[in-house]
XYZ file of C-alpha atoms in Angstrom:
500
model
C -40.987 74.724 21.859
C -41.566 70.711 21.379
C -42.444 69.118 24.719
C -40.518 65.426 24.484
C -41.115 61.848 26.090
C -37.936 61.029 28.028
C -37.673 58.257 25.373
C -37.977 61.091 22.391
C -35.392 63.185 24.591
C -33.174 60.329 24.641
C -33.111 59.923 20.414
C -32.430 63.391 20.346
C -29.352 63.010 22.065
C -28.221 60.016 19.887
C -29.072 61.717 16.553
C -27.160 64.871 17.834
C -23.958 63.035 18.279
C -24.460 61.455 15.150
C -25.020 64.885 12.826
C -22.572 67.046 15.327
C -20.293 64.177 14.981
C -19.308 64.284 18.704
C -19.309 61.686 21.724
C -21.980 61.388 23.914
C -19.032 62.251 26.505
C -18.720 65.393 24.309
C -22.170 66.476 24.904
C -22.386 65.378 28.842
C -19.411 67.875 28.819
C -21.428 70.393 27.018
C -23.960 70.052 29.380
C -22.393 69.777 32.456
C -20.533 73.433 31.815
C -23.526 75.181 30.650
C -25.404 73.234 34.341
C -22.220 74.111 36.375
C -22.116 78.295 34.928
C -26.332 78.596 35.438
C -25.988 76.989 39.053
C -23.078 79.410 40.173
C -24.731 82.080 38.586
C -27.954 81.276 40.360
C -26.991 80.746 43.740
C -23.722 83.700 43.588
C -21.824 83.670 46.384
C -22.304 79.875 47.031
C -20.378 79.654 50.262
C -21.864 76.654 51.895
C -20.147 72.981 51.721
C -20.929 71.668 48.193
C -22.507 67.989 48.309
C -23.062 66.101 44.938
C -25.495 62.529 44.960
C -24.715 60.752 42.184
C -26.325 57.417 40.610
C -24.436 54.791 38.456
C -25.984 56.266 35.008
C -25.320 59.025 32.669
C -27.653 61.657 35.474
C -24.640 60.807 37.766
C -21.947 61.043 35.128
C -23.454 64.893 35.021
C -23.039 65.318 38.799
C -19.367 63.837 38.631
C -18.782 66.673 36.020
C -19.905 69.136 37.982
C -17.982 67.969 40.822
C -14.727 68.408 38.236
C -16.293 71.749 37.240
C -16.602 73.134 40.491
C -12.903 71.520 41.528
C -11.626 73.567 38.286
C -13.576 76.871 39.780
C -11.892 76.939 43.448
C -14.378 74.564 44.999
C -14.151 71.278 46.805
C -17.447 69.142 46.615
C -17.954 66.056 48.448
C -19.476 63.593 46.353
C -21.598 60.687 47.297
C -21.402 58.312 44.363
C -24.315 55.599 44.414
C -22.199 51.926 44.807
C -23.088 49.684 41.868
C -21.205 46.492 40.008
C -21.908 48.399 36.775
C -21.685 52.139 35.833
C -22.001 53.547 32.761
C -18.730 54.688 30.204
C -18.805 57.919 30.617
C -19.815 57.790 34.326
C -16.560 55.707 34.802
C -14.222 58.357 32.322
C -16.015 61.419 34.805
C -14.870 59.107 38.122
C -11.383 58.651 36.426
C -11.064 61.719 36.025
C -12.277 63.016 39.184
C -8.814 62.450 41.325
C -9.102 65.382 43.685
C -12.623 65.604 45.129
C -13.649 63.705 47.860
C -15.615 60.535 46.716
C -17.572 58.361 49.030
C -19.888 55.847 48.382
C -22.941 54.733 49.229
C -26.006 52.340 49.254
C -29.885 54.137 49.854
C -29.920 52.291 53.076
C -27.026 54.234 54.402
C -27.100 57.077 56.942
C -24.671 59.863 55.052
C -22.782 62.630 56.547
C -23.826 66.198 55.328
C -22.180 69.247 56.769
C -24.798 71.935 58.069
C -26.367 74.544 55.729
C -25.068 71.955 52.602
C -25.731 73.172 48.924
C -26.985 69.507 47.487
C -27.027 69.051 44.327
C -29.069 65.410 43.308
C -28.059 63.684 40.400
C -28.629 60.104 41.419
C -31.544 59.407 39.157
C -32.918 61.067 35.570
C -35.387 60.759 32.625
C -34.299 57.098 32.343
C -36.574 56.835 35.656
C -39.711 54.532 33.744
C -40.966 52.587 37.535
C -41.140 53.981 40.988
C -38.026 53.243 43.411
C -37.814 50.678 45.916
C -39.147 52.110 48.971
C -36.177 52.134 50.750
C -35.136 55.018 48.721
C -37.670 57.434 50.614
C -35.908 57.232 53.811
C -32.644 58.052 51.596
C -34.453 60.933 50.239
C -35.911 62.192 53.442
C -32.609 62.662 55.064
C -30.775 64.506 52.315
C -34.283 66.884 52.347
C -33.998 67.585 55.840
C -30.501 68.064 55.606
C -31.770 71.585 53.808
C -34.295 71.657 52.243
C -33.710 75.375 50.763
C -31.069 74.482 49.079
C -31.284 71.465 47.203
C -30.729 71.339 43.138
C -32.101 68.580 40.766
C -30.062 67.428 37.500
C -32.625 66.836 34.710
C -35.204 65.995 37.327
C -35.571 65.086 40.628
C -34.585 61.682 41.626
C -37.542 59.386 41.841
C -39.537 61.918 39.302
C -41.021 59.674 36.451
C -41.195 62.319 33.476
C -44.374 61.293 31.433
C -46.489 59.596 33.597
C -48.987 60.009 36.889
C -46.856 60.705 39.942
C -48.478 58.812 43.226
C -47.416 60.660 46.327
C -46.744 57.390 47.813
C -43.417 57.293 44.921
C -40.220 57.913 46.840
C -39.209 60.839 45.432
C -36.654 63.252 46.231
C -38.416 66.894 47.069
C -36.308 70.281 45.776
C -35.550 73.746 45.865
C -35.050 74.033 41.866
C -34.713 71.266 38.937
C -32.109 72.750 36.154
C -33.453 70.285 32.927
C -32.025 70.268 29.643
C -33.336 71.589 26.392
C -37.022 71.123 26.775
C -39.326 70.936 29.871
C -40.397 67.428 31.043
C -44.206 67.575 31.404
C -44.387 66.152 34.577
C -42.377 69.214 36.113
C -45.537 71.348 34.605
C -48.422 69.744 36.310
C -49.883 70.943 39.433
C -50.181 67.404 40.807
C -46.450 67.635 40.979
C -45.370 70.934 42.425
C -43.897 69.508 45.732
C -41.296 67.673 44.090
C -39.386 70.933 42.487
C -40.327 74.722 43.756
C -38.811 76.210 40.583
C -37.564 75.133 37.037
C -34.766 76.315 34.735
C -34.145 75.285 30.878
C -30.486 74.738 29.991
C -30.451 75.050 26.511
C -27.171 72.302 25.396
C -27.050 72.407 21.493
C -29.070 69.554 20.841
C -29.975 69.477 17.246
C -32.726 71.099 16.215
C -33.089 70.431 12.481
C -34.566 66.879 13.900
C -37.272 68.096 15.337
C -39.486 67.493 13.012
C -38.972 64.009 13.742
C -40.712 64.133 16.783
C -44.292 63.674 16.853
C -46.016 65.698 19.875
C -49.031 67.366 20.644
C -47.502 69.351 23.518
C -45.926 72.857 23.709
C -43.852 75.062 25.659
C -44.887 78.932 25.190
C -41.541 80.760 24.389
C -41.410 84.397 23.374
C -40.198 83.665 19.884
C -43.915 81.951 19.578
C -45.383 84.995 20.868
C -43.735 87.402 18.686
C -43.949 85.537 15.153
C -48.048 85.855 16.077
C -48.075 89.028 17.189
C -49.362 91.522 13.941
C -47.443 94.470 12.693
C -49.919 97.399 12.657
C -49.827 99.817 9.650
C -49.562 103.619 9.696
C -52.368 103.667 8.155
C -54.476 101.848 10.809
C -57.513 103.746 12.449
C -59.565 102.794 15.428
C -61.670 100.378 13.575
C -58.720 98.491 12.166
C -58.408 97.414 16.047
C -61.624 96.099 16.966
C -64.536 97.159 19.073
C -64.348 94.519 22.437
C -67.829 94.267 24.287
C -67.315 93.764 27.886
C -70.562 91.925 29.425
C -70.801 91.135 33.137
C -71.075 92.535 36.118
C -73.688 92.752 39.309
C -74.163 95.000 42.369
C -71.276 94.583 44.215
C -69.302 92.912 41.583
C -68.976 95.526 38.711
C -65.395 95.976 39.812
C -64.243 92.958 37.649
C -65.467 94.710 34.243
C -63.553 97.690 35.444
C -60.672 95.404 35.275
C -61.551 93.411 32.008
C -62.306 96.575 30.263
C -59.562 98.097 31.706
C -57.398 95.492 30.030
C -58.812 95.541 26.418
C -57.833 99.482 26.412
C -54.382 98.374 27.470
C -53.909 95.950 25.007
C -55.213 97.921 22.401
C -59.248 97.740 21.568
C -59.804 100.340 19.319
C -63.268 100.812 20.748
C -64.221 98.776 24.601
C -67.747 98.953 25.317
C -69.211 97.313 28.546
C -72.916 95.786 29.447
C -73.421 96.403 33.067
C -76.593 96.428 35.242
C -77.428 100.095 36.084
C -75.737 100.437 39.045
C -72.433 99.600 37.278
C -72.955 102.370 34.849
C -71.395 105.425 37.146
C -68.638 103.090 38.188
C -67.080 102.645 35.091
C -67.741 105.761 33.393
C -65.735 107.656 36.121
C -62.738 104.713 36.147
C -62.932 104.635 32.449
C -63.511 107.502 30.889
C -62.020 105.928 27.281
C -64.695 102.909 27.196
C -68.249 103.321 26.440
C -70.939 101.891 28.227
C -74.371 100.226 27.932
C -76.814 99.192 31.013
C -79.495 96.324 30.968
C -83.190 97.630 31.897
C -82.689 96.317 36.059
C -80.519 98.053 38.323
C -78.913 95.083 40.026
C -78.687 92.295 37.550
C -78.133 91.253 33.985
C -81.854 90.536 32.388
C -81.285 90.784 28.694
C -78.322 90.460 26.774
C -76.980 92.580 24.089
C -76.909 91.927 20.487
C -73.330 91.141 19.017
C -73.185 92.715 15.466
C -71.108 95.442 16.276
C -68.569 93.279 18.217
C -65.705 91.833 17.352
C -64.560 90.498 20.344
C -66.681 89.990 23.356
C -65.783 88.666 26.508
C -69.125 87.511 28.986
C -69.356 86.143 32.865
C -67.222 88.110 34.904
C -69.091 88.958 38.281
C -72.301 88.381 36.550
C -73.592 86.518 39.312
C -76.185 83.190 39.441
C -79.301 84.397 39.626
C -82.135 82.471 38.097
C -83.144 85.468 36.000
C -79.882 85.696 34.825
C -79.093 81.773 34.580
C -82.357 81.644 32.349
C -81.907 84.313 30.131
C -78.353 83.730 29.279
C -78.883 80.029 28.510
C -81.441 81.485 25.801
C -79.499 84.341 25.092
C -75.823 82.271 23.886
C -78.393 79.387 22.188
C -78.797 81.769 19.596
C -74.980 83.266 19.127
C -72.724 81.867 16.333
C -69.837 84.406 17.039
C -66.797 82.963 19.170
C -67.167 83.948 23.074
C -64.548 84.801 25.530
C -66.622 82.623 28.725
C -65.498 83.252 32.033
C -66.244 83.234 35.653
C -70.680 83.306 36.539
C -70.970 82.452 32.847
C -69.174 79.136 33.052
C -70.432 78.093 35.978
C -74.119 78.443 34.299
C -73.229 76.397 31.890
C -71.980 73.790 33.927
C -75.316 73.323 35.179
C -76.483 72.123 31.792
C -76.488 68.538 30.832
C -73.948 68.810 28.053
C -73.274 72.799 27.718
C -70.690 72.164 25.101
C -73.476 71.636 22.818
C -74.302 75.227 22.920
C -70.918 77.276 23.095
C -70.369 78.713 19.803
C -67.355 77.160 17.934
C -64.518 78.602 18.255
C -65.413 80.268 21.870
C -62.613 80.926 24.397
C -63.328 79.119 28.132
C -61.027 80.374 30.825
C -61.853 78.458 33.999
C -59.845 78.113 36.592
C -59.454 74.718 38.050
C -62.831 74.470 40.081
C -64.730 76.061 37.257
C -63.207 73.783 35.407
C -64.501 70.561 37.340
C -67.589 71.912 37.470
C -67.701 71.790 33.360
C -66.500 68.449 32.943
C -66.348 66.253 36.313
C -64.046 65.085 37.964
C -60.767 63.499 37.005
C -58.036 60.790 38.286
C -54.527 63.415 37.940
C -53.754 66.258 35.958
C -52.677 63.830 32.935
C -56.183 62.818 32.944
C -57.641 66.273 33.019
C -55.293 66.992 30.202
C -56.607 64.555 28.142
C -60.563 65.266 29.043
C -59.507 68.729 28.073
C -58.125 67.762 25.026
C -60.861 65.800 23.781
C -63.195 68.787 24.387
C -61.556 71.509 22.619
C -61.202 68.903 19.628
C -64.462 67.387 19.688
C -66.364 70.640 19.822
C -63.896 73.163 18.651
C -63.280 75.279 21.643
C -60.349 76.712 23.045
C -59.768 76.243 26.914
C -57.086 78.226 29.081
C -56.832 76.235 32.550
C -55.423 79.099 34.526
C -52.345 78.720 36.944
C -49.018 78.473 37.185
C -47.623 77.280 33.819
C -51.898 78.078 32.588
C -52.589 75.212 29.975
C -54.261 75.817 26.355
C -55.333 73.324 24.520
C -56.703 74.283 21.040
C -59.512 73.035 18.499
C -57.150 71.124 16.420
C -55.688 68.898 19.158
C -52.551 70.567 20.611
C -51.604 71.453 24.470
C -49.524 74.465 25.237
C -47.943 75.416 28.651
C -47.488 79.092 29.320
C -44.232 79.702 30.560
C -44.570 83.719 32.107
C -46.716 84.276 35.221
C -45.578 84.398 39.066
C -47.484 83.451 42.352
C -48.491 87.112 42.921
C -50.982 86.608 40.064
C -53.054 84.927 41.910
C -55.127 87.375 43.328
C -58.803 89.054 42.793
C -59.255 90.265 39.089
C -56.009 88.534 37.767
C -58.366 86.402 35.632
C -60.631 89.391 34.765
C -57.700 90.775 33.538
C -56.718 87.813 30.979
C -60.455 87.744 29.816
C -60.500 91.226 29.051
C -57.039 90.906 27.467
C -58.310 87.743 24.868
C -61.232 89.642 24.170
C -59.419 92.401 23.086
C -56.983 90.653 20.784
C -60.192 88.793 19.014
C -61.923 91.899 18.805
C -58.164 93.189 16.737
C -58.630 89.875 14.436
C -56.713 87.323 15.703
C -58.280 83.588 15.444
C -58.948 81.739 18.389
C -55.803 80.318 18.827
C -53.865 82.982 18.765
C -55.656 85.212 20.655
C -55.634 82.881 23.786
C -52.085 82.138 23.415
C -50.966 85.381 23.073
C -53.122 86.826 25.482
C -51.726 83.990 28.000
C -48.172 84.716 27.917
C -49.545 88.509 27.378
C -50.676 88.384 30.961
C -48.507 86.182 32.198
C -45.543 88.735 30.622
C -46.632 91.845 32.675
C -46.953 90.101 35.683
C -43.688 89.290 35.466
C -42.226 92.854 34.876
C -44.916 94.359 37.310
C -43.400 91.966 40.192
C -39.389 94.064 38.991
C -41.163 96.884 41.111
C -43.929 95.653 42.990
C -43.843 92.915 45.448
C -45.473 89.699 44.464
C -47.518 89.790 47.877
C -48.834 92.975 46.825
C -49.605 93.290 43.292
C -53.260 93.496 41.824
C -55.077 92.973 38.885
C -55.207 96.887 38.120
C -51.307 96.501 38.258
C -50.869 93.662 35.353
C -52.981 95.760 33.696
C -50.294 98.875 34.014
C -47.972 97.089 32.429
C -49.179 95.213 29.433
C -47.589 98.272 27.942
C -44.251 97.135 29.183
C -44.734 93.571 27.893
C -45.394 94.997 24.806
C -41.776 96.884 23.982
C -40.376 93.302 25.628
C -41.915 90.574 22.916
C -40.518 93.960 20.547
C -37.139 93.066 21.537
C -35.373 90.315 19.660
């Protein structure tokens, strides 16, 4: 899925009115059903008083429809409509309409009235947002937020929220429970920078239409399943364990051979024909009795990785996790990946060595998978002003040296050798826990070592990960799942990107 400017967004709603041949009032409606059935849906039984904030603009036109919505459905919102000299048409149709609910007005210096335990929903401001509010607005905000802040709803965003461009925390900005947005994500809403404003976010998919598209120049992506699955190879009947791959598992020190248990653990689970693993000795009893389908190889010391292993017989290899800093290690490894041509999977110890190199992108073989997370990350390229920023840096890397990176997180960012960002859209805050990123490691290698480019293998293995976390949590409580439990259920996100 296309990730739009609000100004893109915008032509996509003109040029759908002009092929569908309806009104813009035709699609508000459109949208303002589909907004009104997900939000009653959502937040079934909604017994609390209903208040709607609405601005002078189209955003508010949407909350004045819902307002009629909900007045159709048994409901009686009050609805705070912003005062203004000049609305626009099919704000002013929605207030004509609107005879039965109670309207009041109001101006953001105005203390407002909001019945205790409320259900807000904010549609005072949208993408149309381009420069921060006055400051009086924050006071505005501030109110309706502590008014409830567990149950406040955002129309397209929330108001204040500027869509493309660097939020400063000093922007009034109203802060809430979930933002329901229409058709495509708004990058800002993906960014870490940014996750106060809106705890959760929901696509409402309105009709806009999509033979356009193409129109639309971007270099940013939303990961949907129907991505996933049109990568995703069909094996033959005829396939054999070599026709999946043999993954090489290196990493791993005394007290830390537990996370190539995990990796390894993972590239059986998603399907390695053959998973071998390079541990120091005293990883060697560990993972032959937690593994008894891998294979496994030990350097010469008991404690440590010394000497790396040749990569002929490899396919896909995955290298740093809990291999530690030593300067025997640091050394040899720096030698050691100077000489490889074959695309890595680099993790963990093993980007954090590189880091310490004056420009370690210039040896990472092309095509090579980093996974940091965000501090490994700044330790590989410095520092940087907002996530927009980092983006960019990011960007420029993978391009300029062809590399793949996968920032991991919430909504984990790839951004590819030929220029393109993608946003992952599976994964839940229970993934964030020891071995989780072991786990996706393991889980890329694999899919390399089964042929997939670059590319593919990190985006599938991304929303791979991301995919069983998210069925693991339908049983297991997000506070107490584990990597060994993401693992389990690769299987299960498997038979799901299966189903159409």
């Amino acid at each position: 899925m296309k990730i739009l400017s609000a100004e893109q967004t915008k032509e996509w709603d003109r040029l759908t009115t002009e092929n569908q041949k309806i009104s813009s009032w035709d699609l508000m409606e459109r949208a303002v059903k589909k907004l009104t059935e997900n939000m009653l849906n959502d937040f079934a039984p909604i017994q609390s008083p209903i208040v709607i904030f609405c601005g002078k603009g189209n955003n508010g036109g949407d909350g004045l429809g819902v307002a009629r919505y909900l007045n159709s459905q048994g409901f009686d919102p009050i609805v705070y409509l912003l005062h203004s000299e000049k609305y626009s048409e099919d704000n002013l149709k929605n207030q004509r309409l609107l005879k039965e609910a109670d309207v009041r007005y109001f101006k953001p210096d105005d203390q407002v009235e909001i019945p205790e335990k409320a259900f807000i929903i904010d549609a005072i401001f949208g993408t149309g947002l381009s420069n921060p509010l006055d400051n009086q607005w924050a006071l505005f905000f501030e109110q309706i937020y502590q008014a409830n802040p567990q149950s406040i709803i955002a129309v397209d965003l929330p108001s204040g929220f500027i869509a493309d461009y660097p939020m400063n925390k000093r922007f009034p900005c109203l802060k809430v429970q979930r933002t329901y947005t229409f058709q495509v994500p708004k990058i800002g809403l993906l960014l870490p920078d940014n996750q106060t404003y809106s705890d959760s976010l929901s696509l409402i998919d309105i009709g806009l239409d999509k033979s356009v598209l193409n129109q639309f120049k971007t270099n940013f992506y939303f990961l949907e399943k129907k991505d996933i699955q049109k990568r995703l190879k069909t094996p033959s009947c005829f396939s054999h364990k070599g026709t999946f791959g043999h993954a090489l598992i290196v990493g791993g020190s005394l007290g830390k051979i537990g996370s190539i248990v995990l990796s390894a653990k993972a590239a059986l689970k998603t399907g390695s024909g053959l998973v071998t693993s390079y541990t120091p000795k005293c990883g060697q009893d560990i993972l032959q009795v937690n593994l008894i389908e891998s294979m496994c190889l030990t350097d010469e010391t008991n404690d440590l990785i010394k000497n790396f292993p040749l990569l002929q017989d490899y396919q896909g290899v995955a290298i740093g996790m809990g291999l530690g800093q030593t300067a025997e290690t640091e050394i040899n490894f720096i030698e050691w990946i100077k000489k490889q041509a074959q695309p890595l999977v680099i993790d963990a110890d093993a980007l954090n060595i590189l880091a310490k190199q004056t420009n370690p992108f210039l040896i990472i073989p092309k095509e090579s998978i980093l996974t940091p997370h965000p501090k490994e990350l700044q330790r590989l390229i410095g520092n940087w002003e907002n996530d927009f920023d980092k983006i960019k840096m990011v960007k420029d890397l993978a391009l300029q040296y062809q590399i793949t990176f996968v920032i991991k997180g919430f909504y984990s960012v790839i951004t590819t050798s030929d220029g393109k960002v993608y946003f992952n859209s599976t994964g839940n805050w229970g993934m964030a826990t020891a071995g989780s990123g072991d786990t996706l490691s393991g889980i890329i290698a694999s899919l390399k070592g089964q042929g997939y480019q670059s590319v593919d293998a990190a985006l599938i293995g991304v929303y791979l990960h991301g995919l069983a976390g998210d069925l693991a949590i339908k049983k297991i409580h997000p506070h107490s799942l584990t990597a060994s439990d993401i693992s389990d259920y690769i299987s299960e996100a498997y038979f799901n990107l299966e189903n159409l």
